[in-house]
mmCIF file of C-alpha atoms and ligand atoms in Angstrom:
data_model
loop_
_atom_site.group_PDB
_atom_site.id
_atom_site.type_symbol
_atom_site.label_atom_id
_atom_site.label_comp_id
_atom_site.label_asym_id
_atom_site.label_seq_id
_atom_site.Cartn_x
_atom_site.Cartn_y
_atom_site.Cartn_z
ATOM 1 C CA MET L 28 165.857 18.769 80.206
ATOM 2 C CA ASN L 29 162.502 18.829 78.277
ATOM 3 C CA VAL L 30 163.853 20.878 75.076
ATOM 4 C CA LEU L 31 165.392 18.974 72.701
ATOM 5 C CA GLY L 32 166.089 20.916 69.826
ATOM 6 C CA ILE L 33 164.601 22.473 66.697
ATOM 7 C CA ASP L 34 161.783 20.535 65.044
ATOM 8 C CA GLU L 35 160.471 23.358 62.560
ATOM 9 C CA ILE L 36 161.147 26.498 61.579
ATOM 10 C CA THR L 37 158.878 29.040 59.267
ATOM 11 C CA LEU L 38 160.794 31.578 56.991
ATOM 12 C CA GLY L 39 158.552 34.584 55.323
ATOM 13 C CA ALA L 40 159.381 35.185 51.581
ATOM 14 C CA GLY L 41 157.835 36.584 48.565
ATOM 15 C CA ASP L 42 159.745 34.550 45.898
ATOM 16 C CA LEU L 43 158.600 30.746 46.551
ATOM 17 C CA PRO L 44 159.854 29.594 43.157
ATOM 18 C CA THR L 45 163.730 30.913 43.772
ATOM 19 C CA CYS L 46 163.528 29.301 47.574
ATOM 20 C CA ARG L 47 161.822 26.389 46.121
ATOM 21 C CA ARG L 48 165.234 25.886 43.762
ATOM 22 C CA PHE L 49 167.284 26.975 46.698
ATOM 23 C CA PHE L 50 166.488 24.274 49.414
ATOM 24 C CA LEU L 51 166.342 21.578 46.813
ATOM 25 C CA ASP L 52 169.771 22.411 45.790
ATOM 26 C CA TRP L 53 170.471 22.792 49.597
ATOM 27 C CA GLY L 54 169.675 19.085 49.903
ATOM 28 C CA LEU L 55 166.121 18.945 51.705
ATOM 29 C CA ASN L 56 163.180 17.076 50.446
ATOM 30 C CA LEU L 57 160.346 18.697 49.160
ATOM 31 C CA ALA L 58 157.373 17.139 51.556
ATOM 32 C CA GLU L 59 154.483 19.181 50.141
ATOM 33 C CA GLU L 60 153.771 22.089 48.224
ATOM 34 C CA SER L 61 151.116 24.758 47.370
ATOM 35 C CA PRO L 62 151.436 28.357 45.567
ATOM 36 C CA THR L 63 151.837 29.740 48.913
ATOM 37 C CA ARG L 64 153.951 27.070 51.211
ATOM 38 C CA LEU L 65 156.612 24.857 50.676
ATOM 39 C CA VAL L 66 157.335 22.046 53.483
ATOM 40 C CA PHE L 67 160.901 20.677 53.331
ATOM 41 C CA GLU L 68 162.148 17.841 55.280
ATOM 42 C CA SER L 69 165.692 16.776 56.421
ATOM 43 C CA LEU L 70 166.784 13.281 56.891
ATOM 44 C CA ASN L 71 165.627 12.919 60.277
ATOM 45 C CA GLY L 72 162.205 14.771 59.719
ATOM 46 C CA CYS L 73 162.929 18.428 60.303
ATOM 47 C CA ARG L 74 160.905 20.252 58.711
ATOM 48 C CA VAL L 75 161.843 23.707 56.914
ATOM 49 C CA ILE L 76 158.570 25.917 55.680
ATOM 50 C CA VAL L 77 158.615 28.628 53.646
ATOM 51 C CA ALA L 78 155.252 30.701 53.418
ATOM 52 C CA HIS L 79 154.183 33.449 51.247
ATOM 53 C CA SER L 80 155.009 36.523 53.184
ATOM 54 C CA ASP L 81 151.097 37.255 52.521
ATOM 55 C CA THR L 82 149.798 34.154 54.230
ATOM 56 C CA PRO L 83 147.309 34.854 56.273
ATOM 57 C CA GLY L 84 147.708 33.831 60.211
ATOM 58 C CA LEU L 85 151.837 33.928 59.425
ATOM 59 C CA PRO L 86 153.389 34.861 62.721
ATOM 60 C CA ALA L 87 155.168 38.625 62.256
ATOM 61 C CA GLY L 88 158.496 38.683 61.849
ATOM 62 C CA MET L 89 161.123 40.547 63.714
ATOM 63 C CA GLU L 90 161.858 42.047 60.638
ATOM 64 C CA PRO L 91 160.890 42.739 57.028
ATOM 65 C CA ASP L 92 160.512 39.531 54.971
ATOM 66 C CA PRO L 93 162.773 37.638 53.873
ATOM 67 C CA THR L 94 163.173 36.397 57.205
ATOM 68 C CA LEU L 95 162.457 33.596 60.147
ATOM 69 C CA ARG L 96 158.557 33.864 61.572
ATOM 70 C CA GLU L 97 158.698 30.897 63.732
ATOM 71 C CA VAL L 98 160.649 28.377 65.521
ATOM 72 C CA VAL L 99 159.126 25.235 67.081
ATOM 73 C CA TRP L 100 161.212 23.231 69.441
ATOM 74 C CA GLY L 101 160.899 19.750 70.025
ATOM 75 C CA VAL L 102 160.122 18.084 73.674
ATOM 76 C CA ASP L 103 161.007 14.965 75.181
ATOM 77 C CA SER L 104 157.528 13.900 76.286
ATOM 78 C CA GLU L 105 154.114 14.919 77.218
ATOM 79 C CA ASP L 106 154.650 15.320 80.922
ATOM 80 C CA GLY L 107 157.834 17.850 79.802
ATOM 81 C CA LEU L 108 155.162 19.489 77.172
ATOM 82 C CA GLN L 109 152.984 20.060 80.245
ATOM 83 C CA HIS L 110 155.653 21.395 82.630
ATOM 84 C CA LEU L 111 156.696 23.854 79.909
ATOM 85 C CA ALA L 112 153.175 24.793 79.236
ATOM 86 C CA ARG L 113 152.618 25.860 82.847
ATOM 87 C CA LYS L 114 155.894 28.002 82.657
ATOM 88 C CA LEU L 115 154.599 29.874 79.582
ATOM 89 C CA ARG L 116 151.463 30.462 80.299
ATOM 90 C CA ALA L 117 152.060 34.029 81.460
ATOM 91 C CA GLN L 118 154.002 35.082 78.165
ATOM 92 C CA PRO L 119 152.467 37.537 75.470
ATOM 93 C CA GLY L 120 150.662 35.384 72.877
ATOM 94 C CA PHE L 121 150.496 32.080 74.660
ATOM 95 C CA PHE L 122 148.233 29.487 73.254
ATOM 96 C CA GLU L 123 147.843 26.084 73.442
ATOM 97 C CA LYS L 124 146.344 24.124 70.403
ATOM 98 C CA ASP L 125 146.599 20.751 68.474
ATOM 99 C CA GLY L 126 149.443 19.322 70.160
ATOM 100 C CA ARG L 127 151.672 22.657 70.315
ATOM 101 C CA ILE L 128 152.120 25.375 72.872
ATOM 102 C CA GLY L 129 153.217 28.876 71.910
ATOM 103 C CA CYS L 130 154.107 32.215 72.960
ATOM 104 C CA THR L 131 156.535 35.122 71.835
ATOM 105 C CA ASP L 132 159.834 35.658 72.884
ATOM 106 C CA PRO L 133 161.128 39.118 74.148
ATOM 107 C CA ASN L 134 162.931 39.399 70.705
ATOM 108 C CA GLY L 135 159.085 39.279 69.108
ATOM 109 C CA LEU L 136 159.708 35.805 67.617
ATOM 110 C CA ALA L 137 157.250 33.129 67.438
ATOM 111 C CA VAL L 138 158.246 30.461 69.650
ATOM 112 C CA ARG L 139 156.240 27.126 69.457
ATOM 113 C CA LEU L 140 156.764 23.702 71.609
ATOM 114 C CA GLN L 141 155.640 20.280 70.633
ATOM 115 C CA ARG L 142 156.682 16.564 71.582
ATOM 116 C CA SER L 143 159.647 15.977 68.742
ATOM 117 C CA ARG L 144 158.514 14.478 65.652
ATOM 118 C CA LYS L 145 161.766 14.021 64.547
ATOM 119 C CA ARG L 146 163.089 10.468 63.912
ATOM 120 C CA GLU L 147 165.929 8.488 64.938
ATOM 121 C CA ILE L 148 168.455 7.739 62.104
ATOM 122 C CA ALA L 149 171.563 5.993 62.041
ATOM 123 C CA LEU L 150 173.903 7.346 59.131
ATOM 124 C CA ASP L 151 177.254 6.242 57.624
ATOM 125 C CA CYS L 152 179.907 9.163 58.841
ATOM 126 C CA ALA L 153 183.739 9.690 57.824
ATOM 127 C CA ARG L 154 186.089 8.027 59.991
ATOM 128 C CA THR L 155 188.833 9.774 60.761
ATOM 129 C CA ASN L 156 192.473 8.261 61.300
ATOM 130 C CA THR L 157 194.414 10.379 63.620
ATOM 131 C CA TRP L 158 198.237 9.485 65.066
ATOM 132 C CA GLY L 159 196.604 7.785 68.090
ATOM 133 C CA GLU L 160 193.582 6.323 66.857
ATOM 134 C CA ARG L 161 192.886 4.540 63.533
ATOM 135 C CA SER L 162 189.207 4.147 62.983
ATOM 136 C CA ARG L 163 189.346 4.097 59.225
ATOM 137 C CA ILE L 164 191.015 1.076 58.080
ATOM 138 C CA ASP L 165 191.244 -0.410 54.243
ATOM 139 C CA GLN L 166 188.441 2.237 53.801
ATOM 140 C CA ALA L 167 188.872 5.548 51.578
ATOM 141 C CA SER L 168 187.152 8.567 52.923
ATOM 142 C CA PRO L 169 183.963 9.689 51.466
ATOM 143 C CA ALA L 170 183.711 12.614 49.120
ATOM 144 C CA TYR L 171 180.253 14.051 48.524
ATOM 145 C CA ASP L 172 178.702 15.657 45.403
ATOM 146 C CA ARG L 173 176.212 17.421 47.162
ATOM 147 C CA ALA L 174 175.043 17.889 50.903
ATOM 148 C CA THR L 175 171.687 15.960 52.463
ATOM 149 C CA PRO L 176 171.507 17.829 55.529
ATOM 150 C CA ILE L 177 170.348 15.748 58.897
ATOM 151 C CA GLU L 178 168.558 18.709 60.747
ATOM 152 C CA VAL L 179 168.411 22.096 61.567
ATOM 153 C CA GLY L 180 171.112 22.195 64.367
ATOM 154 C CA HIS L 181 170.852 25.830 65.785
ATOM 155 C CA VAL L 182 169.300 29.664 64.758
ATOM 156 C CA VAL L 183 171.407 32.832 65.238
ATOM 157 C CA LEU L 184 169.087 36.051 65.968
ATOM 158 C CA PHE L 185 170.065 39.448 66.176
ATOM 159 C CA THR L 186 168.543 40.783 69.330
ATOM 160 C CA THR L 187 167.895 44.623 71.001
ATOM 161 C CA ASP L 188 167.630 42.567 74.484
ATOM 162 C CA LEU L 189 170.468 40.438 74.842
ATOM 163 C CA GLU L 190 169.720 40.083 78.660
ATOM 164 C CA ALA L 191 165.858 39.748 78.450
ATOM 165 C CA CYS L 192 165.894 37.232 75.625
ATOM 166 C CA SER L 193 168.552 34.871 77.097
ATOM 167 C CA ARG L 194 166.798 34.934 80.343
ATOM 168 C CA PHE L 195 163.671 33.786 78.231
ATOM 169 C CA TYR L 196 165.199 30.925 77.297
ATOM 170 C CA GLN L 197 167.254 30.129 80.181
ATOM 171 C CA ASP L 198 164.566 30.538 82.871
ATOM 172 C CA LEU L 199 161.263 29.421 80.894
ATOM 173 C CA LEU L 200 162.559 26.941 78.478
ATOM 174 C CA GLY L 201 165.832 25.483 80.638
ATOM 175 C CA PHE L 202 168.585 26.403 78.228
ATOM 176 C CA VAL L 203 171.933 26.504 79.342
ATOM 177 C CA VAL L 204 174.538 29.358 78.644
ATOM 178 C CA SER L 205 177.495 27.643 76.577
ATOM 179 C CA ASP L 206 179.839 30.848 76.181
ATOM 180 C CA ARG L 207 179.688 34.520 75.920
ATOM 181 C CA TYR L 208 180.602 37.540 74.247
ATOM 182 C CA PRO L 209 179.616 39.786 77.517
ATOM 183 C CA GLY L 210 177.374 41.945 76.817
ATOM 184 C CA ARG L 211 177.292 40.854 73.023
ATOM 185 C CA GLY L 212 176.238 37.136 72.551
ATOM 186 C CA HIS L 213 175.186 34.426 74.511
ATOM 187 C CA PHE L 214 175.868 30.710 73.012
ATOM 188 C CA LEU L 215 172.560 28.945 74.499
ATOM 189 C CA ARG L 216 172.157 24.737 74.460
ATOM 190 C CA CYS L 217 168.963 23.258 74.923
ATOM 191 C CA GLY L 218 170.073 21.357 78.105
ATOM 192 C CA PRO L 219 173.135 20.734 80.154
ATOM 193 C CA ARG L 220 174.165 17.554 77.903
ATOM 194 C CA GLY L 221 174.279 18.275 74.085
ATOM 195 C CA GLY L 222 175.907 20.109 71.086
ATOM 196 C CA HIS L 223 177.584 23.570 71.600
ATOM 197 C CA HIS L 224 174.362 25.415 70.626
ATOM 198 C CA ASP L 225 171.070 25.146 69.370
ATOM 199 C CA LEU L 226 170.308 28.664 69.691
ATOM 200 C CA PHE L 227 172.870 32.254 69.461
ATOM 201 C CA LEU L 228 171.792 35.570 70.359
ATOM 202 C CA LEU L 229 173.751 38.392 69.295
ATOM 203 C CA GLN L 230 173.275 41.895 70.220
ATOM 204 C CA PRO L 231 175.226 44.169 67.406
ATOM 205 C CA PRO L 232 176.407 47.679 68.449
ATOM 206 C CA GLU L 233 173.951 48.825 65.656
ATOM 207 C CA PRO L 234 170.260 47.857 67.511
ATOM 208 C CA ARG L 235 168.862 45.197 65.286
ATOM 209 C CA ARG L 236 166.526 42.441 65.707
ATOM 210 C CA GLY L 237 166.185 39.577 62.976
ATOM 211 C CA LEU L 238 167.794 36.388 61.715
ATOM 212 C CA ASN L 239 171.267 36.022 61.385
ATOM 213 C CA HIS L 240 171.618 32.334 59.984
ATOM 214 C CA VAL L 241 169.906 28.974 59.695
ATOM 215 C CA ALA L 242 172.323 26.144 60.161
ATOM 216 C CA PHE L 243 172.230 23.009 59.008
ATOM 217 C CA ALA L 244 173.877 19.912 60.514
ATOM 218 C CA VAL L 245 175.737 17.222 58.132
ATOM 219 C CA ARG L 246 177.962 14.172 58.579
ATOM 220 C CA ASP L 247 181.232 14.958 58.412
ATOM 221 C CA VAL L 248 183.890 17.684 57.206
ATOM 222 C CA HIS L 249 183.704 16.451 53.454
ATOM 223 C CA GLU L 250 179.840 16.997 53.165
ATOM 224 C CA VAL L 251 180.544 20.540 54.623
ATOM 225 C CA PHE L 252 182.880 20.905 51.567
ATOM 226 C CA GLY L 253 180.747 18.752 49.088
ATOM 227 C CA GLY L 254 177.516 20.756 50.026
ATOM 228 C CA GLY L 255 179.315 23.873 49.702
ATOM 229 C CA MET L 256 180.918 23.384 45.866
ATOM 230 C CA HIS L 257 177.390 22.124 44.935
ATOM 231 C CA MET L 258 175.694 25.459 45.796
ATOM 232 C CA SER L 259 178.447 27.076 43.959
ATOM 233 C CA ARG L 260 178.117 25.180 40.782
ATOM 234 C CA GLN L 261 174.198 25.738 40.962
ATOM 235 C CA GLY L 262 174.870 29.506 41.000
ATOM 236 C CA TRP L 263 174.549 30.589 44.808
ATOM 237 C CA THR L 264 176.443 32.963 46.800
ATOM 238 C CA THR L 265 179.123 31.926 49.033
ATOM 239 C CA GLU L 266 179.349 34.312 51.963
ATOM 240 C CA LEU L 267 181.888 32.754 53.597
ATOM 241 C CA GLY L 268 183.388 29.595 53.842
ATOM 242 C CA PRO L 269 184.679 26.769 54.435
ATOM 243 C CA GLY L 270 186.190 28.129 57.673
ATOM 244 C CA ARG L 271 186.295 26.839 61.257
ATOM 245 C CA HIS L 272 184.807 28.538 63.915
ATOM 246 C CA PRO L 273 187.164 28.633 67.182
ATOM 247 C CA ILE L 274 183.984 28.635 69.519
ATOM 248 C CA SER L 275 182.074 25.592 69.059
ATOM 249 C CA SER L 276 185.085 23.723 67.001
ATOM 250 C CA ALA L 277 182.396 23.527 64.027
ATOM 251 C CA ILE L 278 183.694 23.416 60.575
ATOM 252 C CA PHE L 279 181.241 25.889 58.374
ATOM 253 C CA TRP L 280 180.206 27.121 55.174
ATOM 254 C CA TYR L 281 177.650 29.987 54.694
ATOM 255 C CA VAL L 282 175.412 30.633 51.715
ATOM 256 C CA VAL L 283 173.340 33.809 50.815
ATOM 257 C CA SER L 284 169.434 32.552 50.680
ATOM 258 C CA PRO L 285 166.724 34.013 49.015
ATOM 259 C CA ALA L 286 164.396 33.187 52.250
ATOM 260 C CA GLY L 287 166.275 35.482 54.523
ATOM 261 C CA ALA L 288 170.009 35.867 56.018
ATOM 262 C CA LEU L 289 172.382 33.046 55.662
ATOM 263 C CA VAL L 290 172.270 29.119 55.595
ATOM 264 C CA GLU L 291 174.849 27.319 57.175
ATOM 265 C CA TYR L 292 176.102 23.721 56.722
ATOM 266 C CA TYR L 293 178.352 22.866 59.490
ATOM 267 C CA THR L 294 179.908 19.576 61.272
ATOM 268 C CA ASP L 295 181.817 18.577 64.321
ATOM 269 C CA GLU L 296 180.817 21.026 67.049
ATOM 270 C CA ASP L 297 181.749 20.424 70.453
ATOM 271 C CA GLU L 298 179.815 18.200 72.741
ATOM 272 C CA LEU L 299 179.157 19.575 76.050
ATOM 273 C CA THR L 300 177.951 18.169 79.708
ATOM 274 C CA GLU L 301 177.495 19.479 83.176
ATOM 275 C CA ALA L 302 181.081 19.609 83.641
ATOM 276 C CA TRP L 303 181.663 22.594 81.035
ATOM 277 C CA GLN L 304 182.690 25.968 82.211
ATOM 278 C CA PRO L 305 181.388 28.794 79.955
ATOM 279 C CA ARG L 306 184.211 30.958 78.497
ATOM 280 C CA GLU L 307 184.147 34.584 77.935
ATOM 281 C CA PHE L 308 185.291 36.032 74.786
ATOM 282 C CA THR L 309 185.853 39.652 72.865
ATOM 283 C CA PRO L 310 184.090 39.727 69.342
ATOM 284 C CA GLY L 311 186.413 40.010 66.563
ATOM 285 C CA PRO L 312 187.151 38.395 63.169
ATOM 286 C CA THR L 313 189.617 35.783 64.537
ATOM 287 C CA VAL L 314 187.333 34.903 67.120
ATOM 288 C CA PHE L 315 184.486 34.237 64.783
ATOM 289 C CA ALA L 316 186.372 32.186 62.186
ATOM 290 C CA GLU L 317 189.952 30.534 63.088
ATOM 291 C CA TRP L 318 190.292 30.423 59.270
ATOM 292 C CA ALA L 319 187.996 30.920 56.374
ATOM 293 C CA ILE L 320 187.734 31.609 52.656
ATOM 294 C CA LYS L 321 185.693 34.859 52.026
ATOM 295 C CA GLY L 322 183.303 33.873 48.559
ATOM 296 C CA GLY L 323 184.106 29.964 48.902
ATOM 297 C CA ILE L 324 185.400 27.533 46.546
ATOM 298 C CA ASP L 325 184.374 27.444 43.076
ATOM 299 C CA GLY L 326 182.622 24.217 42.372
ATOM 300 C CA HIS L 327 183.840 23.512 39.037
ATOM 301 C CA THR L 328 187.556 24.190 39.795
ATOM 302 C CA ARG L 329 187.508 23.275 43.184
ATOM 303 C CA ARG L 330 189.660 25.987 43.927
ATOM 304 C CA GLN L 331 189.277 29.135 45.753
ATOM 305 C CA VAL L 332 186.810 31.508 44.040
ATOM 306 C CA ASN L 333 188.751 33.777 41.491
ATOM 307 C CA ALA L 334 191.850 31.577 41.781
ATOM 308 C CA GLU L 335 193.840 30.502 38.715
ATOM 309 C CA PRO L 336 191.947 27.267 37.406
ATOM 310 C CA PRO L 337 194.360 24.017 37.559
ATOM 311 C CA SER L 338 196.008 22.969 34.562
ATOM 312 C CA GLY L 339 197.762 19.403 33.847
ATOM 313 C CA ARG L 340 197.444 16.343 35.325
ATOM 314 C CA PHE L 341 199.725 16.643 38.531
ATOM 315 C CA MET L 342 200.576 20.044 39.945
ATOM 316 C CA THR L 343 204.374 18.963 38.939
ATOM 317 C CA ASP L 344 203.093 19.001 35.332
ATOM 318 C CA LYS L 345 203.506 22.870 35.689
ATOM 319 C CA PRO L 346 206.642 24.288 34.129
ATOM 320 C CA LYS L 347 209.017 25.827 36.555
ATOM 321 C CA PRO L 348 208.822 29.825 36.952
HETATM 322 FE FE1 FE2 S 11 176.116 28.578 63.026
#
């Protein structure tokens, strides 16, 4: 296993001031900025770059902007990088420069590899008391006013050739299939051991190439809720969330992004090993989400959007109808 995960993504967009406000609200740190380029960092040093669509040298998108223009995958070692360079040499657009190798995947997306620049970090995360295991003693569970994402955990791409694209990541980069919608979607992880997916390739019935969403890992379920409600308070639109994926088990919250498609807060995804047997599913709304809230939770009332706001100090203050 050489590829560890996503080190950096670049999004192409036309409205950088809105993207700046959005990703600061999302919880990223603005590390560098110029009129045509914003460089954000998550907690472990994973970078999210928003480049103006007109930037010279920006790799072509799979679809018109705003969208994903490039994904940089982190590799474990220099030997690992050289091993991957040999495997990718025959691919379209191959280059090797300044510690990065790159090519174009069968979907038309710019793929780059570098020695991972992400940092190991230790974080306090919520402990959970279950019936059989009490791990939070004399301690209240945390609540978050907003999220500070740890890293980009996965990207989800629409593809017009699922098989070719999936083969590229499996055969050349060593990715492993975690689960499948046969003929429709492959959940891929970077290697045998790791989180459920680093990449999900989706071939919709209406042929389409492009970005579906970029997902950011957060510490725990409470940070998903706190982050989503903060985005709601700042006026951004929730597509769906909170909710839970039956495939991967993750708790999620999707927000509409001015830099293209959706962004997702997620936590508590399945951790897999060599022993995991890929499963097959038929697409459907309840397979996508075991449960979910359309439009999200209002950040002020802390209730479902458009639900009646709370009154009184306790629920029992309400007179009986
Ligand atoms: Fe996701």
